[in-house]
Amino acid sequence: MDYKKLIKVALDYRNRAYSPYSDFKVGAAVLFESGEIYGGCNIENASFGATNCAERTGIFKGISEGESKIKAIAIVGSLEEYTYPCGICRQVIAEFGDEDIKVILAKSENDYIEKEMKEILPGAFKKDALGK
Ligand code: THU
């Protein structure tokens, strides 16, 4: 699959980052099984722990609009190296995506690597552990 479009959305949302404390901009684009794409950026807070990552912004936007399953997610943070999702975001992606969904880490539309969820969060704690 060509992830250029998804990366383009992530790059666009990266420009919307609210990151006055870290000066680190992150954009994400979440493709749901419906075919819809939701973009998100990191949104920081003077109380640092209240910060929301780009990935979770995009996922929560989609879920709150009635989406249910993630097919792929593209992430652009640093333009010099690939930015991996933080641990909390990996856990949130795992809640709404199967272990074979694609996680695209990009520096630009033409420079990206493709990972699967099971590579970056093996043995994820999921609803089956709770008997759900
Ligand atoms: N950040 C993300 O948006 N996504 C990640 O997966 C890694 C970290 C943000 C949070 C914070 O605003 C900034 O990057 C520095 O940690």
Short mmCIF file of C-alpha atoms and ligand atoms in Angstrom, two decimals:
data_model
loop_
_atom_site.label_atom_id
_atom_site.label_comp_id
_atom_site.label_asym_id
_atom_site.label_seq_id
_atom_site.Cartn_x
_atom_site.Cartn_y
_atom_site.Cartn_z
CA MET A 1 0.00 0.00 0.00
CA ASP A 2 1.10 3.53 -0.70
CA TYR A 3 1.17 5.49 2.53
CA LYS A 4 1.95 8.87 0.95
CA LYS A 5 -1.54 10.26 1.53
CA LEU A 6 -1.57 9.17 5.18
CA ILE A 7 1.87 10.69 5.76
CA LYS A 8 0.78 13.92 4.06
CA VAL A 9 -2.07 14.25 6.58
CA ALA A 10 0.33 13.53 9.47
CA LEU A 11 2.73 16.21 8.19
CA ASP A 12 -0.13 18.68 7.87
CA TYR A 13 -1.28 18.04 11.45
CA ARG A 14 2.30 18.29 12.69
CA ASN A 15 2.07 21.98 11.81
CA ARG A 16 -0.85 22.30 14.21
CA ALA A 17 1.13 21.03 17.21
CA TYR A 18 0.76 23.03 20.42
CA SER A 19 4.15 22.35 21.95
CA PRO A 20 5.52 25.53 23.57
CA TYR A 21 7.29 23.54 26.31
CA SER A 22 9.13 20.84 24.37
CA ASP A 23 9.23 22.59 20.99
CA PHE A 24 8.79 19.09 19.59
CA LYS A 25 6.05 18.87 16.99
CA VAL A 26 4.28 15.61 16.26
CA GLY A 27 1.56 14.84 13.74
CA ALA A 28 -0.38 11.62 13.30
CA ALA A 29 -2.91 10.35 10.77
CA VAL A 30 -5.17 7.46 11.68
CA LEU A 31 -6.79 5.38 8.94
CA PHE A 32 -9.86 3.53 10.20
CA GLU A 33 -11.46 0.50 8.56
CA SER A 34 -14.25 2.77 7.24
CA GLY A 35 -11.63 4.42 5.04
CA GLU A 36 -11.82 7.71 6.97
CA ILE A 37 -8.61 9.39 8.08
CA TYR A 38 -8.40 11.47 11.27
CA GLY A 39 -5.40 13.68 11.93
CA GLY A 40 -4.03 14.69 15.31
CA CYS A 41 -1.22 16.76 16.83
CA ASN A 42 0.40 16.87 20.25
CA ILE A 43 -1.24 19.32 22.63
CA GLU A 44 0.89 20.27 25.62
CA ASN A 45 -0.06 21.78 28.94
CA ALA A 46 1.63 23.92 31.61
CA SER A 47 0.88 20.95 33.86
CA PHE A 48 3.09 18.67 31.76
CA GLY A 49 1.26 15.44 32.61
CA ALA A 50 -1.90 16.79 31.00
CA THR A 51 -0.21 16.71 27.58
CA ASN A 52 -1.90 14.68 24.87
CA CYS A 53 0.18 13.00 22.16
CA ALA A 54 -0.60 13.37 18.46
CA GLU A 55 -1.53 9.70 18.09
CA ARG A 56 -4.09 9.77 20.87
CA THR A 57 -5.56 13.06 19.61
CA GLY A 58 -6.21 11.44 16.20
CA ILE A 59 -7.50 8.16 17.63
CA PHE A 60 -9.85 9.85 20.11
CA LYS A 61 -11.19 12.12 17.37
CA GLY A 62 -12.06 9.07 15.26
CA ILE A 63 -13.52 6.98 18.04
CA SER A 64 -15.66 9.89 19.23
CA GLU A 65 -17.02 10.23 15.69
CA GLY A 66 -18.17 6.60 15.66
CA GLU A 67 -15.12 4.86 14.15
CA SER A 68 -14.21 1.53 15.65
CA LYS A 69 -11.14 -0.18 14.20
CA ILE A 70 -7.77 1.23 13.16
CA LYS A 71 -6.21 -0.06 9.96
CA ALA A 72 -3.01 2.00 9.93
CA ILE A 73 -1.43 5.01 11.61
CA ALA A 74 1.28 7.33 10.33
CA ILE A 75 3.43 9.36 12.72
CA VAL A 76 5.79 12.26 11.98
CA GLY A 77 7.78 13.82 14.81
CA SER A 78 11.44 14.63 14.24
CA LEU A 79 12.25 15.19 10.57
CA GLU A 80 15.78 13.85 11.16
CA GLU A 81 14.91 10.48 12.64
CA TYR A 82 11.88 8.23 12.88
CA THR A 83 9.71 8.97 15.90
CA TYR A 84 8.18 5.93 17.55
CA PRO A 85 4.93 6.19 19.50
CA CYS A 86 5.28 6.44 23.27
CA GLY A 87 4.20 3.57 25.51
CA ILE A 88 0.81 5.04 26.38
CA CYS A 89 0.02 5.61 22.69
CA ARG A 90 1.09 2.04 21.80
CA GLN A 91 -1.39 0.81 24.41
CA VAL A 92 -4.18 3.02 23.00
CA ILE A 93 -3.42 1.93 19.41
CA ALA A 94 -3.58 -1.71 20.60
CA GLU A 95 -7.05 -1.13 22.08
CA PHE A 96 -8.44 -0.28 18.64
CA GLY A 97 -6.11 -2.12 16.27
CA ASP A 98 -5.18 -5.75 15.68
CA GLU A 99 -1.60 -6.92 16.01
CA ASP A 100 -1.03 -6.83 12.23
CA ILE A 101 -2.04 -3.20 11.66
CA LYS A 102 0.59 -0.97 10.14
CA VAL A 103 2.42 1.74 12.03
CA ILE A 104 4.19 4.06 9.61
CA LEU A 105 7.06 6.12 10.99
CA ALA A 106 7.91 8.93 8.60
CA LYS A 107 10.36 11.76 8.15
CA SER A 108 8.72 12.81 4.88
CA GLU A 109 6.29 11.44 2.29
CA ASN A 110 9.15 9.60 0.61
CA ASP A 111 11.11 8.53 3.66
CA TYR A 112 9.33 6.14 5.98
CA ILE A 113 9.51 2.73 7.60
CA GLU A 114 6.66 0.35 8.15
CA LYS A 115 6.17 -1.57 11.40
CA GLU A 116 3.43 -3.87 12.64
CA MET A 117 1.79 -3.41 16.01
CA LYS A 118 3.05 -6.77 17.25
CA GLU A 119 6.64 -5.64 16.66
CA ILE A 120 6.36 -2.50 18.74
CA LEU A 121 4.04 -3.83 21.47
CA PRO A 122 4.45 -7.62 21.71
CA GLY A 123 2.21 -9.34 24.20
CA ALA A 124 -0.12 -6.36 24.46
CA PHE A 125 -2.50 -6.28 27.40
CA LYS A 126 -5.91 -6.37 25.76
CA LYS A 127 -9.58 -6.96 26.52
CA ASP A 128 -9.25 -10.77 26.32
CA ALA A 129 -7.14 -10.64 29.49
CA LEU A 130 -10.25 -9.27 31.18
CA GLY A 131 -12.46 -11.95 29.66
CA LYS A 132 -14.01 -9.47 27.21
N1 THU B 1 4.76 13.06 21.70
C1 THU B 1 3.78 12.67 20.83
O1 THU B 1 2.94 13.47 20.44
N2 THU B 1 3.75 11.38 20.45
C2 THU B 1 4.64 10.42 20.88
O2 THU B 1 4.42 9.24 20.67
C3 THU B 1 5.87 10.86 21.55
C4 THU B 1 5.75 12.16 22.26
C5 THU B 1 4.80 14.46 22.13
C6 THU B 1 4.40 14.67 23.56
C7 THU B 1 5.09 15.97 23.87
O3 THU B 1 4.25 17.04 23.46
C8 THU B 1 6.32 15.98 22.97
O4 THU B 1 6.10 14.98 22.01
C9 THU B 1 7.61 15.69 23.71
O5 THU B 1 7.50 14.55 24.48
#
